[in-house]
XYZ file of C-alpha atoms in Angstrom:
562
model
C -19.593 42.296 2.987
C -20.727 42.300 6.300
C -22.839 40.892 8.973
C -24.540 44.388 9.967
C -23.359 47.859 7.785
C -20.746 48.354 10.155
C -18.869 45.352 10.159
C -17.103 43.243 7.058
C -17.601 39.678 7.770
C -15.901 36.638 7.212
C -17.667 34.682 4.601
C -15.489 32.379 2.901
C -13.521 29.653 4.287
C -10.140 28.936 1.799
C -7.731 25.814 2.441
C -4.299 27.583 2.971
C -1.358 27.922 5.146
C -0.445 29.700 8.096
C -0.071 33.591 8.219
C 3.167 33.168 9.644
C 4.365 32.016 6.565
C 3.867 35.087 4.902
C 5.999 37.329 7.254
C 9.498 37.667 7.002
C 12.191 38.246 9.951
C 15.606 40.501 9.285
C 18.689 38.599 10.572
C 20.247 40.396 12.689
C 23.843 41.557 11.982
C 26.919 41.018 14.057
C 29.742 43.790 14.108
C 33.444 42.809 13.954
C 35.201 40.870 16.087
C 37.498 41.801 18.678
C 39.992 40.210 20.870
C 41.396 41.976 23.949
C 45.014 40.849 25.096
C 46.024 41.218 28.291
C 49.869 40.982 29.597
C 50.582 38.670 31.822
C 48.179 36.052 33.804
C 47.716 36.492 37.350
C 47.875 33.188 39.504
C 44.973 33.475 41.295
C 42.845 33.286 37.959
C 42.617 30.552 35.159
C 43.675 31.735 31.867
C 40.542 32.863 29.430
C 39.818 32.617 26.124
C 38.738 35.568 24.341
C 35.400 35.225 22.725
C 34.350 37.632 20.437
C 30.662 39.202 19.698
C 29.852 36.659 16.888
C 31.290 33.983 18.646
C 29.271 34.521 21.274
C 25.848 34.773 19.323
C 27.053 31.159 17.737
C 27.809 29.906 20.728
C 24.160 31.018 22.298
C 22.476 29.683 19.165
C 24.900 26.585 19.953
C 23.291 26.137 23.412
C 19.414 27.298 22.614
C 19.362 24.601 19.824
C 21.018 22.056 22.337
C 18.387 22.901 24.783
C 15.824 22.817 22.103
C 16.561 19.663 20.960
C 17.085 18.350 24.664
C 13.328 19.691 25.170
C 11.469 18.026 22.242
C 13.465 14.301 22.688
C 12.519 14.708 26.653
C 8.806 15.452 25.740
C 8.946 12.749 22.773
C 10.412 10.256 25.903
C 7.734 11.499 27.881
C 4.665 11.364 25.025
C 6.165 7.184 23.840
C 6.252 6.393 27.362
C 2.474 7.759 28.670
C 1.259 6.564 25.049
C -1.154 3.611 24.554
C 0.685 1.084 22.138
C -1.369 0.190 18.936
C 0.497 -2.245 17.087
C 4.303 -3.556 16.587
C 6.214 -5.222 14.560
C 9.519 -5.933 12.343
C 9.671 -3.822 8.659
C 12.687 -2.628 6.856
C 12.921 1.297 6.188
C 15.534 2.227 3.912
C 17.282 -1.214 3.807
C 17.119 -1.339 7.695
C 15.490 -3.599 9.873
C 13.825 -2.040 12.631
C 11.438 -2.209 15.699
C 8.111 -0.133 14.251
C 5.648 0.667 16.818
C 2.341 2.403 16.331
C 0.956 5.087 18.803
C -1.946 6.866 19.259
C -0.271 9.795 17.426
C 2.512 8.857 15.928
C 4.195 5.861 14.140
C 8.064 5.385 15.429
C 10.934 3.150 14.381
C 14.203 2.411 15.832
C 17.089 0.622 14.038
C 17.554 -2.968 15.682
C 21.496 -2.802 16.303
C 23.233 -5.892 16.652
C 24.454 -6.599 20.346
C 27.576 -5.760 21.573
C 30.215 -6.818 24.201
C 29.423 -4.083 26.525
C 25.889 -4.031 25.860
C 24.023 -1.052 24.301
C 22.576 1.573 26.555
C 18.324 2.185 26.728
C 19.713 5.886 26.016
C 22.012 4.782 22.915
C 18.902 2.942 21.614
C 16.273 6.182 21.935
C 18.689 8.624 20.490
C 18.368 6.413 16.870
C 14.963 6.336 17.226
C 12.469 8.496 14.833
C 9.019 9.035 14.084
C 6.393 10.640 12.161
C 3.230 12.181 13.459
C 0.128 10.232 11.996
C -1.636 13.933 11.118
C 0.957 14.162 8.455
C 0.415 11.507 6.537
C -2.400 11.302 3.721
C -2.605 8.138 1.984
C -1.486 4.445 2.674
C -0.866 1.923 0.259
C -0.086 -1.570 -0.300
C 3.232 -1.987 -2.400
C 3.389 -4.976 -4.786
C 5.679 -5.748 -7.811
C 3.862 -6.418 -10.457
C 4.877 -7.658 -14.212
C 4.311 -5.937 -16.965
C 0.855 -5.532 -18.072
C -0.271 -7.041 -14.486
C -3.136 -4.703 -13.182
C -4.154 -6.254 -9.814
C -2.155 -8.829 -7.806
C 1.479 -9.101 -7.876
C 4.507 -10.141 -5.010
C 3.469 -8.034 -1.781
C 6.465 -5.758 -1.235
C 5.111 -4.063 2.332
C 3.460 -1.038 3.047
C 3.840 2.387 1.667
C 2.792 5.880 3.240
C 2.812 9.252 1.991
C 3.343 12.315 4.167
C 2.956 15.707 3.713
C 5.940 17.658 4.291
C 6.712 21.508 4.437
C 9.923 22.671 2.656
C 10.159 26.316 3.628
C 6.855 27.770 2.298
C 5.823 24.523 0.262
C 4.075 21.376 1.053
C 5.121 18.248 -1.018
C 4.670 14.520 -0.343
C 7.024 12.252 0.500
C 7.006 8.567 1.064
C 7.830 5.774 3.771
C 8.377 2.732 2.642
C 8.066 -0.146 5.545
C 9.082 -3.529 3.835
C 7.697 -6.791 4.691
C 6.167 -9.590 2.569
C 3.693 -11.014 5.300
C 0.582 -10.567 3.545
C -0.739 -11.431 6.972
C 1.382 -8.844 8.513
C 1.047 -5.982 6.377
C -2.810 -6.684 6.107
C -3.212 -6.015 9.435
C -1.325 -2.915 9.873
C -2.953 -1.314 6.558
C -6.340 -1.557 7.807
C -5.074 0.261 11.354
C -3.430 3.298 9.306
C -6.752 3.355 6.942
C -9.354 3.502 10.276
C -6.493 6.112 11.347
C -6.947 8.164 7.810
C -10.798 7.964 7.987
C -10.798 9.528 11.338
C -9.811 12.936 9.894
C -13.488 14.024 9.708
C -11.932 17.728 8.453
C -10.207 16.180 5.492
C -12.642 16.018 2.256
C -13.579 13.238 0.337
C -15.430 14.472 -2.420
C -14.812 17.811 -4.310
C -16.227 19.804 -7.184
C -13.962 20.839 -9.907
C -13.741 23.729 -12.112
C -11.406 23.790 -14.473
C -10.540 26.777 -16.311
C -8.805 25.819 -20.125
C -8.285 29.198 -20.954
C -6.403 30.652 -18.055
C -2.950 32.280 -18.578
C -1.013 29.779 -20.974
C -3.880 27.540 -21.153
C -2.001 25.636 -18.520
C -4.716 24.970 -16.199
C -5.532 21.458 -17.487
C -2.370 20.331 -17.692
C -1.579 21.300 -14.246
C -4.604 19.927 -12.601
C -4.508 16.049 -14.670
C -0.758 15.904 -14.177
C 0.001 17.561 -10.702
C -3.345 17.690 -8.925
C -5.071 14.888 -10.087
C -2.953 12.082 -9.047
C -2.245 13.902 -5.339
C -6.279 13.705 -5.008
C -6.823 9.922 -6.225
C -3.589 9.124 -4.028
C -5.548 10.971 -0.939
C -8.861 8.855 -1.719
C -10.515 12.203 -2.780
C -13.702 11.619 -5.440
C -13.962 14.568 -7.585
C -17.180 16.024 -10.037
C -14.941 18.249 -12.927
C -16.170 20.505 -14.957
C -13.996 21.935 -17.724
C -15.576 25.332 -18.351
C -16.824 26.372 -22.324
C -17.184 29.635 -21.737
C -17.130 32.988 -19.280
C -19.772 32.483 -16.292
C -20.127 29.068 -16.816
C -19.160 27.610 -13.527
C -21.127 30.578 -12.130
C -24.056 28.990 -13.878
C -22.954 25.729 -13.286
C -22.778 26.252 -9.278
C -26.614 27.979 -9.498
C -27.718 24.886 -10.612
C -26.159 21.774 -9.105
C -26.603 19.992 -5.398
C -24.003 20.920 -3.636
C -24.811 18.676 -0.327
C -22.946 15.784 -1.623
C -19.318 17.893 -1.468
C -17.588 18.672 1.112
C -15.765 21.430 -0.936
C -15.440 23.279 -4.389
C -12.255 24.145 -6.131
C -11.410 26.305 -9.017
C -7.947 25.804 -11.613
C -7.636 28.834 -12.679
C -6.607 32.939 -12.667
C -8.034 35.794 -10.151
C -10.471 35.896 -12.766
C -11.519 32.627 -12.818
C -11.590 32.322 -8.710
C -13.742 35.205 -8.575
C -15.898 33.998 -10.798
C -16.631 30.686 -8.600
C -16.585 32.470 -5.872
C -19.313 34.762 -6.489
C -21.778 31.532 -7.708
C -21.041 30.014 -4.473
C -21.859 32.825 -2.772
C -24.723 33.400 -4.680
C -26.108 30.278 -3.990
C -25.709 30.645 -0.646
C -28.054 33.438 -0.445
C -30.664 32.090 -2.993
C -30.669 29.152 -0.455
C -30.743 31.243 2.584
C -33.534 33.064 1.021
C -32.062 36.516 0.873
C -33.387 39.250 -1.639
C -29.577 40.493 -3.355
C -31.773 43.694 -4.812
C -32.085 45.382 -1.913
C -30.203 45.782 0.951
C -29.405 42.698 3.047
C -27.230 40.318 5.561
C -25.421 38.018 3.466
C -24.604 34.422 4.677
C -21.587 32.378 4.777
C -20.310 30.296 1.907
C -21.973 26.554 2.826
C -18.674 24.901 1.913
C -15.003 25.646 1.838
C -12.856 27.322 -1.005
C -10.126 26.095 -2.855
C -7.816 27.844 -5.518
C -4.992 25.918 -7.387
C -3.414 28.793 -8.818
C -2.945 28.487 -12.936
C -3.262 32.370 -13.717
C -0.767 35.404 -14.521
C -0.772 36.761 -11.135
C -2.953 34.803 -8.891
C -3.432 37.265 -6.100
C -6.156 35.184 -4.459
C -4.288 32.393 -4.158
C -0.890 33.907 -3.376
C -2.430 35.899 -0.338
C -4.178 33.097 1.330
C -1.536 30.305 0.769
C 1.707 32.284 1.442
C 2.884 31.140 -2.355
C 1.906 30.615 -5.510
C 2.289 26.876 -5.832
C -0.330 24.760 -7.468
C 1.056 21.533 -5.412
C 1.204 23.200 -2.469
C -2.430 24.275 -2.615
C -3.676 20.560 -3.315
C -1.865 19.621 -0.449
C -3.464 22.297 2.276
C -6.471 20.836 0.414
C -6.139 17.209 1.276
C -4.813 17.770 4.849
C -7.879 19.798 5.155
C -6.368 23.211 6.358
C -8.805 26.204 6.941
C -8.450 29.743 6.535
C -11.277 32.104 7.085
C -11.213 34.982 4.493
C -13.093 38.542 3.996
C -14.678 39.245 0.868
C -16.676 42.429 0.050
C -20.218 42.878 -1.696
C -20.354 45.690 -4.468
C -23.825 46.966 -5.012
C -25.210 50.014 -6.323
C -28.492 51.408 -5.418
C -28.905 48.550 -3.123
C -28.807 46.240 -5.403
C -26.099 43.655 -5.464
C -23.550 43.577 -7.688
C -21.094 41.040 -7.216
C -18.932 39.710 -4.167
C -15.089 40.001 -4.519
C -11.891 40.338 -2.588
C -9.801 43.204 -3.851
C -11.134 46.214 -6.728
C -9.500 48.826 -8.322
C -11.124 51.846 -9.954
C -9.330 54.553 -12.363
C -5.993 53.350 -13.498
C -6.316 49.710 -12.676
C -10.371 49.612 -14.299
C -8.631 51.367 -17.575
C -5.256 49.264 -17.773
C -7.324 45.490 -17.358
C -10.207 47.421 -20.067
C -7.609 47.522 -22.606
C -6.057 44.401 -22.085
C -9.074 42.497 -22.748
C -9.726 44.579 -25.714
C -6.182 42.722 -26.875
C -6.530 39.176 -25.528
C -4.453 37.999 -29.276
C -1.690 38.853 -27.585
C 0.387 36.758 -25.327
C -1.059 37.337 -22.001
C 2.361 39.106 -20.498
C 2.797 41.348 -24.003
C -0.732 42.431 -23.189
C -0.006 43.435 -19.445
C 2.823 45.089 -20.407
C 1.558 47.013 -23.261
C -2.359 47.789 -21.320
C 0.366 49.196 -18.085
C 2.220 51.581 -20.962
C -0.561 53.088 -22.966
C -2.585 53.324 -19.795
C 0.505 55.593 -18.695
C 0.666 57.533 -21.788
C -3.052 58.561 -21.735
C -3.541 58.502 -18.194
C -6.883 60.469 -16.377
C -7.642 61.222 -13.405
C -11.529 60.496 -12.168
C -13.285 63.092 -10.028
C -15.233 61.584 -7.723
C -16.120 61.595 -3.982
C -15.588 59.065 -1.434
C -17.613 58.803 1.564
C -16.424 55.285 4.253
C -17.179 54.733 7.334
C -13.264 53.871 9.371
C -12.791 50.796 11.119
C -13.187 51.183 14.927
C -10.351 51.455 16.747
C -8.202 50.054 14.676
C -5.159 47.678 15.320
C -3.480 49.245 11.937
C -3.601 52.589 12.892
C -0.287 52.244 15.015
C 1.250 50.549 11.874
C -0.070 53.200 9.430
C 2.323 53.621 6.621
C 1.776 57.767 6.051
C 0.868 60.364 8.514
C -0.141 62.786 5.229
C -3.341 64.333 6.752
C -6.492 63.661 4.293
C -7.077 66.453 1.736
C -10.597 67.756 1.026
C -12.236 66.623 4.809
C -16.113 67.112 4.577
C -17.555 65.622 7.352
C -17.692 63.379 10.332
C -21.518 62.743 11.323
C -21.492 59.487 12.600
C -18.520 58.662 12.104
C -18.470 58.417 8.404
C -16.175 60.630 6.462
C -15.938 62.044 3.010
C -13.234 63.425 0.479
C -13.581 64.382 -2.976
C -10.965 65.131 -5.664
C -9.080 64.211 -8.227
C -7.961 60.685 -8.117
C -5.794 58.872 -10.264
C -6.555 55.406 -8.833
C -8.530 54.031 -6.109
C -7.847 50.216 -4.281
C -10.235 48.868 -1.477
C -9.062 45.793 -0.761
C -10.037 42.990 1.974
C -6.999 40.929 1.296
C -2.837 41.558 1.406
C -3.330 40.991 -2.474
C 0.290 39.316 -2.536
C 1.821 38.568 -5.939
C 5.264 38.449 -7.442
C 5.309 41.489 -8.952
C 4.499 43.066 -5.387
C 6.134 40.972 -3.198
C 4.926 43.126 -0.270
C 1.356 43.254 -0.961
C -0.638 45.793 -2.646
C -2.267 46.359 0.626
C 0.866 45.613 3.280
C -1.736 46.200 6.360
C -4.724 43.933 5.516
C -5.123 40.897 6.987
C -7.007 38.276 5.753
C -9.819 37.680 8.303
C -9.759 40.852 10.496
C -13.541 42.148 9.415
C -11.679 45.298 7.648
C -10.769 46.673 4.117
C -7.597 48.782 2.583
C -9.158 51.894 1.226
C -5.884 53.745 -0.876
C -6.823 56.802 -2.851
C -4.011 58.178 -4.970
C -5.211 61.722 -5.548
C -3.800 63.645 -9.359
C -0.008 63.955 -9.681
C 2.288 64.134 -12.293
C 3.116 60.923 -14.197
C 6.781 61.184 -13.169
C 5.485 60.727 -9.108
C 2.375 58.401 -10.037
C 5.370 55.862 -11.967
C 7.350 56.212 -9.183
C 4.320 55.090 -6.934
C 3.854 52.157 -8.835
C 7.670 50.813 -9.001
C 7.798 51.358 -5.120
C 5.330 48.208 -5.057
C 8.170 45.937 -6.699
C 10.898 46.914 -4.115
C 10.824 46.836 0.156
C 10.153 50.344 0.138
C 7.506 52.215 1.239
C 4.854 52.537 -1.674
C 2.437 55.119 0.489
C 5.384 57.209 1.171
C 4.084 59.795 -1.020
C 1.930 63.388 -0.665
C -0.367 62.274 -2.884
C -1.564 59.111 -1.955
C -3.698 58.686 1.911
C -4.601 55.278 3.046
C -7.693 54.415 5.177
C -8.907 51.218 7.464
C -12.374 51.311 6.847
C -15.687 48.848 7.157
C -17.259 50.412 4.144
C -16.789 52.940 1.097
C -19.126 54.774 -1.097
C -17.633 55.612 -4.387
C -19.514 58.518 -6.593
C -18.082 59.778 -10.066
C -18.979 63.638 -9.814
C -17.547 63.702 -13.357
C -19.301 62.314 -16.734
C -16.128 60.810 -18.017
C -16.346 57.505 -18.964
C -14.691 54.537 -20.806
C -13.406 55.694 -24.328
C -12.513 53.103 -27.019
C -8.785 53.167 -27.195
C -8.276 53.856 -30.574
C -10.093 57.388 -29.637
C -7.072 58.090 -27.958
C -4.336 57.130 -29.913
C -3.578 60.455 -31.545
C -4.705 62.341 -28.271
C -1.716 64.303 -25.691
C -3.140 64.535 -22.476
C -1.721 65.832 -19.134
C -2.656 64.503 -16.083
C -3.157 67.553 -14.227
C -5.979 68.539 -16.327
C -9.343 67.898 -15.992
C -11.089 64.520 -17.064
C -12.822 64.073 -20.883
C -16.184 64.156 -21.286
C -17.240 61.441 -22.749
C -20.930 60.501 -23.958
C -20.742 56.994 -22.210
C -21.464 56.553 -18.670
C -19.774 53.744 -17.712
C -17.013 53.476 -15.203
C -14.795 50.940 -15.246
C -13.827 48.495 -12.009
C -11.232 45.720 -11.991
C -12.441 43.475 -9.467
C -9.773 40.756 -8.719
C -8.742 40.639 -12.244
C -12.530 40.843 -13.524
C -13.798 43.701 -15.831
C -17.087 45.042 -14.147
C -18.741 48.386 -15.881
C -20.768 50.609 -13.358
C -23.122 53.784 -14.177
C -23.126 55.487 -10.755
C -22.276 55.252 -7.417
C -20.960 51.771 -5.770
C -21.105 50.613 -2.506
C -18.630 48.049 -1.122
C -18.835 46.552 2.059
């Protein structure tokens, strides 16, 4: 989708995590060790230890973390000195009794230590000291010990609050506890750390909920009224749920209701499911905006942000913006309020629109999700596996032509992943260019499209907000060299490594069938041996089959996606 035809735009803001988290670094590796002796020492030189290639790395890292460390407590020193004090006072954290002061940006404690003989140093004192900055935490609380059956009231225990912490690519909460039974006391310093909280104008505070029973397992309720839930009331966050009855109703659902009062919308749920929402509050968007989606026009943003617990099979969506697929981890970038600007695509055909999504797939991927819904009895990873397998057995190829415009000067091109010149080149007018074949399957994809059965991506060189798409043909091979293809996208190597496949950084793609095959019930095909190298079936129906982000969508002719 895209702000003029030559440019995809950024329409949807998601709550995620950093892109850094999704890149990974090789260690590097040290060779052996070796010690040189020499005979004897000369006078006129102290005698050396010899320090081999790995010691020295260790003893670098050694002396970078020293300075590192030296760096941060200097500018922490520098920051508690310069720092307007707030409040301070006496609590007990983790059975100690220590000095707490609050800062402008951070709360810090040190350990009162008993004095000594000699006296203890101002130094001694700042090296025990530690803090937390106040943009990590989420919620405060008053902690009382209450009876059983007591619901309000109860002995005042002190103050509790809850921080958001990263462990490696997750985000969990964890809580301080500061200890003191001075009503007084504690009152004071609660209502300081709730003006604090309330100052985080970027952090919501009421959210619409779709819920998603059916999703995977049938898991998504569960996870969101045992996992999610809680983390929300904990944060203060209000929520409007909507357990959805059947397909399309939160699309209906998001036509209809006044969104002004959110400040967000979240979905529990598959790819499915999160395409779904996303396309009704795009939709609204341009029914608000006024635009006319049957005929050709500039979309608008999404009017509010976009949040995905993941509860699905694969959860691409979620996955690619978040860096993992972690349902706690994604309430958590959604109560600290973290932004991440994402592309999405329109599909239209003969201007009129279609649907928005992030990733499609047409040929083998449109065929392999048709059948699996035609068996949705079966356990939802039988069904995968068994849609993948007779998929293989009968698989077509789809003649077709494919015109896109490239992406200008793009930053992938250096990083391309093949240098396998395009087959079938028609033309170059204007830029736009055009080849026609064969093809086995076809991806265009605005997002990385991580999961875990592609650990890599199935688009390695997208980004997430860089106003460009993956086009990847994979033109007719054998089925030996098309399976091989697909493992490659399970391991670290190079899935586009291949003659047969060609990969494109374009703004926009025009895909046209040129043949009249179609989708075939598969029980048609059950007796049927088919090579791949031959030509396509004819088939009486005209409809062509897209998976878009998990979504069946049938076409009759050409699509557009931008």
């Amino acid at each position: 989708m895209s702000e003029t035809s030559r440019r995809s735009a950024t329409v949807l803001n998601a709550w995620s995590g950093t892109l850094e988290d999704l890149q990974q670094q090789a260690q590097p590796v040290s060779p052996d060790s070796t010690v040189n002796t020499g005979k004897k020492k000369k006078k006129t030189k102290p005698p050396q230890r010899s320090v081999s290639v790995p010691q020295l790395f260790a003893l670098e890292n050694v002396a970078d973390s020293e300075a590192e460390e030296r760096r941060t407590r200097e500018k922490f020193h520098t920051e508690r000195d310069t720092e307007e004090s707030i409040l301070r006072g006496i609590f007990k954290i983790e059975k100690k009794s220590c000095d707490v002061e609050l800062r402008a940006s951070r709360l810090v404690w040190t350990p009162i230590q008993p004095e000594t003989p000699t006296g203890t140093s101002k130094a001694g004192m700042l090296l025990n000291e530690e803090y937390v900055e106040l943009k990590e935490i989420f919620a405060v609380k008053l902690k009382r010990r209450r009876s059983v059956g007591q619901q309000k009231g109860g002995t005042l225990l002190g103050i509790t609050l809850f921080q958001c912490v990263k462990k490696g690519k997750k985000l969990k909460d964890h809580a301080i506890h500061l200890s003191n039974m001075s009503e007084d006391h504690c009152e004071v310093w609660f209502r300081h750390f709730k003006d604090i909280l309330n100052g985080f104008r970027d952090r919501p505070k009421f959210l619409k909920v779709f819920v998603n029973p059916n999703s995977h397992r049938k898991e998504a309720n569960q996870i969101y009224s045992e996992q999610i839930a809680p983390l929300f009331k904990l944060a203060g966050i209000n929520t409007a749920i909507t357990i959805t009855e059947y397909k399309g109703h939160a699309l209906s659902a998001l036509k209809e209701c006044d969104l002004k009062e959110f400040d967000g919308v979240i979905c529990v749920g598959g790819d499915g499911f999160a395409n779904e929402v996303a396309n009704g509050l795009l939709l609204r968007a341009q029914m608000d905006a006024g635009r006319d989606t049957d005929s050709i026009f500039t979309p608008v943003r999404a009017p509010l942000p976009f949040g995905i617990i993941p509860a699905g099979s694969t959860d691409i969506v979620a996955y690619s913006v978040q860096g993992i697929r972690h349902p706690v981890t994604a309430a958590m970038h959604i109560i600290m309020g973290h932004y991440q600007s994402v592309d999405v695509c329109t599909f239209s055909s003969h201007s009129r629109l279609l649907r928005f999504g992030f990733s499609a797939m047409f040929g083998f991927g449109g065929r392999t999700l048709a059948l699996a819904e035609k068996h949705r009895w079966m356990p939802s990873s039988q069904r995968r596996e068994f849609a993948v397998i007779k998929t293989l057995a009968n698989l077509k190829p789809e003649e077709c032509e494919l015109i896109f415009l490239p992406l200008k000067n793009p930053k992938q091109e250096a990083q391309k992943t093949t240098s396998v010149q395009p087959q079938g080149l028609l033309c170059q007018g204007d830029q736009w260019q055009s080849i026609q074949g064969l093809f086995l399957n076809i991806s265009i994809m605005s997002i990385p499209c991580l999961c875990s059965m592609a650990p890599r991506g199935l688009a390695p060189n997208t980004r997430l907000d860089n106003g460009s798409m993956s086009l990847i043909a994979v033109r007719n091979t054998s089925r030996a060299d098309f399976i091989k293809h697909l493992k490659r996208y399970g391991s670290l190597k190079n899935q586009f490594s291949f003659p047969f496949v060609e990969i494109y950084t374009v703004q926009e793609v025009k895909l046209k069938p040129l043949s009249t095959s179609g989708w075939a019930d598969d029980s048609s095909e059950e007796n049927v041996k088919f090579d791949s190298k031959h030509t396509p079936t004819i088939s009486s129906e005209k409809n062509y089959l897209w998976n878009i982000d998990g979504d069946l969508m049938e076409a009759s002719s050409e699509v557009n996606i931008r």
